[in-house]
Tab-separated table of C-alpha atoms in Angstrom:
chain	number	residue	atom	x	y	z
A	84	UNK	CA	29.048	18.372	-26.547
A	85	UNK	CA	25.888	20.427	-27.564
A	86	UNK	CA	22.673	18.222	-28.976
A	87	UNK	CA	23.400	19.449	-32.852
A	88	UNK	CA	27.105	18.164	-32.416
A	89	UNK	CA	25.600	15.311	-31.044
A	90	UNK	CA	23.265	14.871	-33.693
A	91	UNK	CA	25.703	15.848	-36.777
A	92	UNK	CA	27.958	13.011	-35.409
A	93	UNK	CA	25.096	10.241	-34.973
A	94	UNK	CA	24.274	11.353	-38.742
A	95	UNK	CA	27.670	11.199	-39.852
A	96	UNK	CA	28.612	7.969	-38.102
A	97	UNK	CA	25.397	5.992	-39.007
A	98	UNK	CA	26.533	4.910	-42.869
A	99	UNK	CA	29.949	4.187	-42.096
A	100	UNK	CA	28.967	2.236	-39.257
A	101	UNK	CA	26.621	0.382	-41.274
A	102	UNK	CA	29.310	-0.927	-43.702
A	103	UNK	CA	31.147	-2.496	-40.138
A	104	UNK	CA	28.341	-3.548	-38.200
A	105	UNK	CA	30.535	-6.351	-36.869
A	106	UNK	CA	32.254	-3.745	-34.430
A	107	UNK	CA	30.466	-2.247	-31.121
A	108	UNK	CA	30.772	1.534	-30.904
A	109	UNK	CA	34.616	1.406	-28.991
A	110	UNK	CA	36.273	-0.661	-31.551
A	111	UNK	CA	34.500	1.770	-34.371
A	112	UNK	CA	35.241	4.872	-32.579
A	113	UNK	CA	39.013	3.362	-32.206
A	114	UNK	CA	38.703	2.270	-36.216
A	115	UNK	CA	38.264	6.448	-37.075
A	116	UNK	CA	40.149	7.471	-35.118
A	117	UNK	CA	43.114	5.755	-36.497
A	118	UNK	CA	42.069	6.073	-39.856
A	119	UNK	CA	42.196	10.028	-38.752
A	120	UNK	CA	45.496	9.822	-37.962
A	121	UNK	CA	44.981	10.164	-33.711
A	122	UNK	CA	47.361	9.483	-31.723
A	123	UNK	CA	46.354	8.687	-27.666
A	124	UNK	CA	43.480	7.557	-25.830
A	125	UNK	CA	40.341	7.289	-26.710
A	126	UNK	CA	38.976	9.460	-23.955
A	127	UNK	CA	41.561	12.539	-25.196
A	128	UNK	CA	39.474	11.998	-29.159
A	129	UNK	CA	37.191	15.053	-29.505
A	130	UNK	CA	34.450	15.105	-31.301
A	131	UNK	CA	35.879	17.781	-33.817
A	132	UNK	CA	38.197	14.911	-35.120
A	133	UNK	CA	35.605	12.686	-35.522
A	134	UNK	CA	33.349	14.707	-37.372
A	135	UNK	CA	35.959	15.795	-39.514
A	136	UNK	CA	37.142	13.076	-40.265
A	137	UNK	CA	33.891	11.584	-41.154
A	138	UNK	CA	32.851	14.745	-43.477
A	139	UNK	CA	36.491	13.821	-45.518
A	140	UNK	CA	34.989	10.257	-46.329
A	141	UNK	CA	31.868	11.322	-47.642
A	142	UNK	CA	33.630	13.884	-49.787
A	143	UNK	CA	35.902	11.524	-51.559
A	144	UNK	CA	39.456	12.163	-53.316
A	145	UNK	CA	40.520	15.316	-54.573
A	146	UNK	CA	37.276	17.143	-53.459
A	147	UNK	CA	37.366	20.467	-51.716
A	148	UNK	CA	37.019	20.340	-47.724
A	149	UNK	CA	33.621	21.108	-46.853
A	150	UNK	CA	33.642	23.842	-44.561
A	151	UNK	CA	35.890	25.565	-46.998
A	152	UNK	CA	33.661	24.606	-50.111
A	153	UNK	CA	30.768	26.682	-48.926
A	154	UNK	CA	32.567	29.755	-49.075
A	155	UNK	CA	34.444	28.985	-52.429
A	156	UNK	CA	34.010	32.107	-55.453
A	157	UNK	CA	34.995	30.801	-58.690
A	158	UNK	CA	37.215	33.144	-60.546
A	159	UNK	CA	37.260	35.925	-57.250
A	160	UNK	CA	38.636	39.233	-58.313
A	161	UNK	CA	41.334	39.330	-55.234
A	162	UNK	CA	42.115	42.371	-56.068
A	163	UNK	CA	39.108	44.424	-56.102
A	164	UNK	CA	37.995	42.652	-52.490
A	165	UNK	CA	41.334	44.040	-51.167
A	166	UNK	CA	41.037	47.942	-52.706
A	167	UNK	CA	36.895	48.067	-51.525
A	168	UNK	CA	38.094	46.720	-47.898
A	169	UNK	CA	40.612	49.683	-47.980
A	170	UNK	CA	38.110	52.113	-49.328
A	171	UNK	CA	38.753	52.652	-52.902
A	172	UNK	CA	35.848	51.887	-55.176
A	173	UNK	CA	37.333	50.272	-58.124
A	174	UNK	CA	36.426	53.199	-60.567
A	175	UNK	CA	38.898	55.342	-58.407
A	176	UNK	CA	42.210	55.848	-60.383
């Protein structure tokens, strides 16, 4: 795992941990990772899953995912994208 991964997941993990401070890292790491929905040992959870995971708490019910939200156009003209990828400018009849 690369330093920023490491660092995104520190970030991530700190206010959730906070809220269980009774449990050592194991048991919390365990805690996610069922809450994620893994299944199998602990040593076979990635990192991806964890982040995840922890980026769908912070965003909260009914919110878009994150990674998706960044890209998001309101009202994107599907249409025109599709005809300028192909080549036709949309004044072309």
């Amino acid at each position: 795992m690369s330093c920023h991964r490491i660092d995104e997941l520190l970030e991530l993990l700190a206010p959730v941990w906070q809220k269980h401070q009774d449990l050592d890292l194991i048991p919390m790491l365990a805690k996610l990772a069922e809450e994620a929905g893994f299944v199998g040992p602990l040593t076979d959870l990635t990192d991806d899953v964890l982040i995840y995971h922890l980026k769908m708490l912070e965003t909260g019910e009914g919110k878009m995912i994150p990674g998706i939200a960044k890209d998001y156009v309101e009202d994107y003209d599907w249409k025109a994208a599709i005809l300028k990828a192909r080549g036709f400018d949309e004044g072309e009849g």
